[in-house]
Structure formats: structure tokens, C-alpha cells
Amino acid sequence: MTTRAVLFDVDGTLVDSNYLHVRAWSHAFAQLGQPVDSWRIHAGIGMDSSLLLRTLLADRAAEWGDRASELHGRFYSELSRELRPLSGARELIAEVARRGHTAVLATSAPEDELEILREALKVDDFISVTTSSEDVDVAKPAPDIVQIALERAGVDACEAVFVGDSLWDVEAAARAGVQCVALRSGGTGALELFNAGAFFVWDDPAELHAHYSETFEWREHEEHAYSERAAQRGTGPA
């Protein structure tokens, strides 16, 4: 099956933002007198915020969750001047468009955060479809945002590849029936990502760009080779 669309997570995949989120959440929890170790926060980055709060605060989430989210938003906004594209991110998005594939920003980031991320990326000319938190009631690891992205791109799950950086990205893609390429740029190790179900793992957008054909077009080459073999034998697919 030919790859027609490449769906991208943004935080930690295209923009170096995961550790800014960790800092923002850490400040928020500390200000509320509910400190959480940074490694625990990092492990939850990329999942639905309500689930993250329940995971990190447990039975304290009902009391402190809303205020923590509000403080996180404020602190993250203050840190946003430090945002920058990950190595090779712009070149990768441009390559998707050059190859004739549909480039999709499949994120559940809030609209205000997404605007900041897009400003940091500066690749809007190459993006065909975008999603945000406005489009779903629950974020990853639920598959909803991936399914919405597929619908808007006008492709089936088997015609798309999802690129993300977290275990939650891999799980959401799998639940939507989409193969996932994972990047280590968000801070999760390759073994964890492979074990979660990623079929390729690269360091960052730059390395993925360098292996573009190997990653996104192998199915086309495989089908072409099969067709050639079948033609030589004088047979076709059963």
C-alpha cells in the first residue's frame, strides 16, 4: 500500500518542547505545594492532560488538577521563547510535500499552544491538515486525534504513517490502525519505543529525513517488486 499521508505529533517530535513542559508542570506542582519528581512528569508528557494529572497526583487530582493546569499554561507561555524546531524538522516537512505526500500536524495541543508551536516551526506552506484539542474530547493514548487527522487528510489508516516521540503516540497510532515511526528526540529510549510497537525508531527529524525512502516508501518498493516478479511469471495477485 502506498503511503499517501504522514501524520506528525508536534511536541517533542518537531519542536523541542517536552522538557519545557516538564519544567512548567514542575513549577505548577511546586507552587501548589504538591511537588512531583521531574522524571515522573516526563514519563507522562504526551498523554491526555487529565490522565497525566490523575497519574501524577492520584487522589489529589480532583482538588488540585484544574489549578495545576492553569499554572502550567502560564509557566509554559513564559518559557515559550525558548522553543525551537528540532534538528531537521523544517527540512523533513518540506521533503514530505516534495515527495507528494500529505503533511498533517496531528496534535491535541490547545489552540494557543499550537499557534506558538507553528510560529516556531514556520512550515505552514507545507502543511495540508492540522488538528488541535478543539477536535477531540480526550487526547492520546486514545486514538481519536489520529482518526480525525486521517479523516481530514482523506486517507485510510493503511495509507498513512504516524510520526511521534512518546509511548502514548505509538499506542494511539496502533489503536487507530496506523503504523508508527518514533523519534528519540522527546526523551524516550529506543527499546521502549520498539517494545511499544514502533516499526522504525530514529534519533530526530534529521535522521528520519536521511532515511525517508527507507521509512515511508518501502511498501511501494515491495509492491512494485512483487508486481514485477508476478509479471515475469505470467501471473498476478491471487
CSV table of C-alpha atoms in Angstrom, one decimal:
chain,number,residue,atom,x,y,z
A,1,MET,CA,0.0,0.0,0.0
A,2,THR,CA,1.3,3.4,-1.0
A,3,THR,CA,2.0,6.0,1.8
A,4,ARG,CA,-0.2,9.0,1.0
A,5,ALA,CA,0.0,11.0,4.2
A,6,VAL,CA,2.5,11.5,7.0
A,7,LEU,CA,0.9,12.4,10.3
A,8,PHE,CA,3.1,14.3,12.8
A,9,ASP,CA,2.9,14.8,16.5
A,10,VAL,CA,4.5,18.2,17.3
A,11,ASP,CA,5.7,18.4,20.9
A,12,GLY,CA,9.0,16.5,21.2
A,13,THR,CA,8.7,15.3,17.6
A,14,LEU,CA,9.1,18.5,15.5
A,15,VAL,CA,9.6,21.1,18.3
A,16,ASP,CA,12.0,20.8,21.2
A,17,SER,CA,9.3,21.4,23.8
A,18,ASN,CA,8.9,18.3,26.0
A,19,TYR,CA,11.4,19.5,28.7
A,20,LEU,CA,9.8,22.9,28.7
A,21,HIS,CA,6.5,21.2,29.6
A,22,VAL,CA,8.3,19.2,32.3
A,23,ARG,CA,9.6,22.5,33.8
A,24,ALA,CA,6.2,24.2,33.5
A,25,TRP,CA,4.4,21.3,35.2
A,26,SER,CA,7.1,21.0,37.9
A,27,HIS,CA,6.8,24.7,38.7
A,28,ALA,CA,3.0,24.4,38.8
A,29,PHE,CA,3.0,21.4,41.2
A,30,ALA,CA,5.6,23.0,43.4
A,31,GLN,CA,3.7,26.3,43.7
A,32,LEU,CA,0.7,24.3,44.9
A,33,GLY,CA,2.7,22.6,47.5
A,34,GLN,CA,2.3,19.3,45.6
A,35,PRO,CA,5.9,18.6,44.3
A,36,VAL,CA,6.3,15.8,41.7
A,37,ASP,CA,9.7,14.4,40.6
A,38,SER,CA,10.6,15.6,37.1
A,39,TRP,CA,11.2,12.1,35.7
A,40,ARG,CA,7.6,11.1,36.6
A,41,ILE,CA,6.4,14.2,34.8
A,42,HIS,CA,8.5,13.5,31.7
A,43,ALA,CA,7.0,9.9,31.6
A,44,GLY,CA,3.6,11.4,31.2
A,45,ILE,CA,4.3,14.1,28.6
A,46,GLY,CA,2.3,13.4,25.5
A,47,MET,CA,-0.7,11.9,27.3
A,48,ASP,CA,-4.1,13.5,27.8
A,49,SER,CA,-3.6,16.2,30.5
A,50,SER,CA,-6.5,14.9,32.7
A,51,LEU,CA,-4.9,11.5,32.6
A,52,LEU,CA,-1.5,13.0,33.3
A,53,LEU,CA,-2.9,14.8,36.4
A,54,ARG,CA,-4.6,11.6,37.7
A,55,THR,CA,-1.4,9.7,37.2
A,56,LEU,CA,0.8,12.2,38.9
A,57,LEU,CA,-1.5,13.5,41.6
A,58,ALA,CA,-3.6,10.4,42.2
A,59,ASP,CA,-6.4,11.2,44.7
A,60,ARG,CA,-5.2,14.8,44.9
A,61,ALA,CA,-6.1,15.4,41.2
A,62,ALA,CA,-9.7,16.4,41.9
A,63,GLU,CA,-8.6,19.1,44.3
A,64,TRP,CA,-5.5,20.5,42.6
A,65,GLY,CA,-5.8,19.4,38.9
A,66,ASP,CA,-7.6,22.5,37.5
A,67,ARG,CA,-5.3,24.9,39.3
A,68,ALA,CA,-2.2,22.9,38.2
A,69,SER,CA,-3.4,23.1,34.6
A,70,GLU,CA,-3.9,26.8,34.8
A,71,LEU,CA,-0.4,27.3,36.3
A,72,HIS,CA,1.2,25.0,33.7
A,73,GLY,CA,-0.3,27.1,30.9
A,74,ARG,CA,1.0,30.3,32.4
A,75,PHE,CA,4.5,28.9,33.1
A,76,TYR,CA,4.7,27.3,29.7
A,77,SER,CA,3.8,30.6,28.0
A,78,GLU,CA,6.6,32.3,29.8
A,79,LEU,CA,9.0,29.6,28.7
A,80,SER,CA,7.8,29.5,25.1
A,81,ARG,CA,10.5,32.0,24.0
A,82,GLU,CA,12.9,29.1,24.3
A,83,LEU,CA,11.1,26.9,21.8
A,84,ARG,CA,12.9,25.9,18.6
A,85,PRO,CA,12.5,23.3,15.9
A,86,LEU,CA,14.3,20.1,16.4
A,87,SER,CA,17.2,19.4,14.1
A,88,GLY,CA,16.0,18.7,10.6
A,89,ALA,CA,12.3,19.4,11.4
A,90,ARG,CA,11.7,22.0,8.7
A,91,GLU,CA,13.6,20.1,6.1
A,92,LEU,CA,11.6,16.9,6.9
A,93,ILE,CA,8.2,18.6,6.5
A,94,ALA,CA,9.4,20.2,3.2
A,95,GLU,CA,10.5,16.7,2.0
A,96,VAL,CA,7.1,15.3,2.7
A,97,ALA,CA,5.5,17.9,0.5
A,98,ARG,CA,8.2,17.5,-2.2
A,99,ARG,CA,7.5,13.7,-2.4
A,100,GLY,CA,3.8,14.4,-2.9
A,101,HIS,CA,2.7,13.1,0.5
A,102,THR,CA,0.2,15.0,2.6
A,103,ALA,CA,1.8,16.5,5.7
A,104,VAL,CA,-0.5,16.6,8.7
A,105,LEU,CA,0.1,18.1,12.2
A,106,ALA,CA,-1.9,15.6,14.2
A,107,THR,CA,-1.7,17.1,17.7
A,108,SER,CA,-4.1,17.6,20.5
A,109,ALA,CA,-2.3,20.7,21.8
A,110,PRO,CA,-4.6,23.6,22.8
A,111,GLU,CA,-5.1,26.2,20.1
A,112,ASP,CA,-2.9,28.8,21.9
A,113,GLU,CA,0.0,26.4,22.3
A,114,LEU,CA,-0.4,25.2,18.7
A,115,GLU,CA,-0.1,28.7,17.4
A,116,ILE,CA,3.2,29.1,19.3
A,117,LEU,CA,4.5,25.8,18.0
A,118,ARG,CA,3.6,26.7,14.4
A,119,GLU,CA,5.3,30.0,14.8
A,120,ALA,CA,8.4,28.2,16.0
A,121,LEU,CA,8.3,25.7,13.1
A,122,LYS,CA,7.5,28.1,10.2
A,123,VAL,CA,6.4,25.3,7.9
A,124,ASP,CA,2.7,26.3,7.3
A,125,ASP,CA,3.3,26.4,3.5
A,126,PHE,CA,3.9,22.7,3.5
A,127,ILE,CA,1.1,21.6,5.9
A,128,SER,CA,-2.2,20.4,4.4
A,129,VAL,CA,-4.1,19.5,7.6
A,130,THR,CA,-3.9,20.4,11.3
A,131,THR,CA,-5.8,19.2,14.4
A,132,SER,CA,-5.9,20.5,17.9
A,133,SER,CA,-7.5,19.9,21.3
A,134,GLU,CA,-10.7,21.5,19.9
A,135,ASP,CA,-11.2,18.4,17.8
A,136,VAL,CA,-11.4,15.7,20.5
A,137,ASP,CA,-12.7,15.2,24.0
A,138,VAL,CA,-9.8,13.0,25.0
A,139,ALA,CA,-6.2,13.0,23.8
A,140,LYS,CA,-3.6,10.3,23.4
A,141,PRO,CA,-3.2,7.4,24.1
A,142,ALA,CA,-6.8,7.4,22.8
A,143,PRO,CA,-6.8,7.1,19.0
A,144,ASP,CA,-9.3,9.9,18.4
A,145,ILE,CA,-6.9,12.6,17.2
A,146,VAL,CA,-5.2,10.2,14.8
A,147,GLN,CA,-8.6,9.2,13.4
A,148,ILE,CA,-9.6,12.8,13.0
A,149,ALA,CA,-6.3,13.5,11.2
A,150,LEU,CA,-7.0,10.6,8.8
A,151,GLU,CA,-10.5,11.8,8.0
A,152,ARG,CA,-9.3,15.3,7.3
A,153,ALA,CA,-6.4,14.1,5.1
A,154,GLY,CA,-8.8,11.8,3.2
A,155,VAL,CA,-6.8,8.7,3.6
A,156,ASP,CA,-7.3,5.2,5.2
A,157,ALA,CA,-5.2,4.1,8.1
A,158,CYS,CA,-3.2,1.7,5.8
A,159,GLU,CA,-2.2,4.7,3.6
A,160,ALA,CA,-0.7,6.8,6.5
A,161,VAL,CA,2.3,6.7,8.8
A,162,PHE,CA,2.3,8.5,12.2
A,163,VAL,CA,5.5,10.1,13.5
A,164,GLY,CA,5.7,10.7,17.2
A,165,ASP,CA,8.1,10.6,20.1
A,166,SER,CA,6.2,9.1,23.1
A,167,LEU,CA,4.8,5.8,24.1
A,168,TRP,CA,1.4,7.5,24.0
A,169,ASP,CA,1.9,8.4,20.3
A,170,VAL,CA,2.8,4.8,19.5
A,171,GLU,CA,-0.2,3.4,21.4
A,172,ALA,CA,-2.7,6.0,19.8
A,173,ALA,CA,-1.4,5.2,16.3
A,174,ALA,CA,-1.7,1.4,16.9
A,175,ARG,CA,-5.3,1.8,18.2
A,176,ALA,CA,-6.1,3.8,15.0
A,177,GLY,CA,-4.6,1.1,12.9
A,178,VAL,CA,-1.7,3.3,11.7
A,179,GLN,CA,1.9,2.3,11.6
A,180,CYS,CA,4.1,4.5,13.8
A,181,VAL,CA,7.7,5.8,13.3
A,182,ALA,CA,9.1,7.0,16.6
A,183,LEU,CA,11.8,9.6,17.4
A,184,ARG,CA,14.1,9.6,20.5
A,185,SER,CA,14.0,13.4,20.4
A,186,GLY,CA,11.3,13.5,23.1
A,187,GLY,CA,13.4,11.7,25.6
A,188,THR,CA,12.1,8.2,25.4
A,189,GLY,CA,14.5,5.4,24.7
A,190,ALA,CA,14.6,3.3,21.5
A,191,LEU,CA,14.0,0.0,23.3
A,192,GLU,CA,10.9,1.3,25.0
A,193,LEU,CA,9.5,2.7,21.7
A,194,PHE,CA,10.2,-0.5,19.8
A,195,ASN,CA,8.6,-2.6,22.6
A,196,ALA,CA,5.5,-0.3,22.4
A,197,GLY,CA,5.2,-1.2,18.7
A,198,ALA,CA,7.1,1.4,16.7
A,199,PHE,CA,8.3,-0.1,13.4
A,200,PHE,CA,11.2,2.3,12.9
A,201,VAL,CA,13.0,4.4,15.6
A,202,TRP,CA,15.3,7.3,14.6
A,203,ASP,CA,17.0,9.9,16.7
A,204,ASP,CA,15.3,13.0,15.4
A,205,PRO,CA,13.7,14.6,12.4
A,206,ALA,CA,17.1,15.0,10.7
A,207,GLU,CA,17.9,11.3,10.9
A,208,LEU,CA,14.4,10.4,9.7
A,209,HIS,CA,14.9,12.8,6.8
A,210,ALA,CA,18.1,11.0,5.9
A,211,HIS,CA,16.2,7.7,5.8
A,212,TYR,CA,13.0,9.0,4.2
A,213,SER,CA,12.7,6.4,1.4
A,214,GLU,CA,13.6,3.5,3.7
A,215,THR,CA,10.9,4.6,6.2
A,216,PHE,CA,8.0,5.8,4.1
A,217,GLU,CA,8.3,4.2,0.7
A,218,TRP,CA,9.3,0.6,1.5
A,219,ARG,CA,5.8,-0.6,1.0
A,220,GLU,CA,5.7,0.9,-2.5
A,221,HIS,CA,9.0,-0.7,-3.4
A,222,GLU,CA,7.9,-4.0,-2.0
A,223,GLU,CA,4.6,-3.9,-4.0
A,224,HIS,CA,6.5,-2.9,-7.2
A,225,ALA,CA,9.0,-5.7,-6.8
A,226,TYR,CA,6.1,-8.2,-6.3
A,227,SER,CA,4.3,-7.0,-9.4
A,228,GLU,CA,7.5,-7.3,-11.4
A,229,ARG,CA,8.0,-10.9,-10.2
A,230,ALA,CA,4.4,-11.8,-10.9
A,231,ALA,CA,4.7,-10.3,-14.5
A,232,GLN,CA,7.8,-12.4,-15.1
A,233,ARG,CA,6.0,-15.5,-14.0
A,234,GLY,CA,3.0,-14.5,-16.1
A,235,THR,CA,0.7,-14.4,-13.0
A,236,GLY,CA,-1.0,-11.8,-11.0
A,237,PRO,CA,-2.1,-11.4,-7.4
A,238,ALA,CA,-4.5,-14.1,-6.3
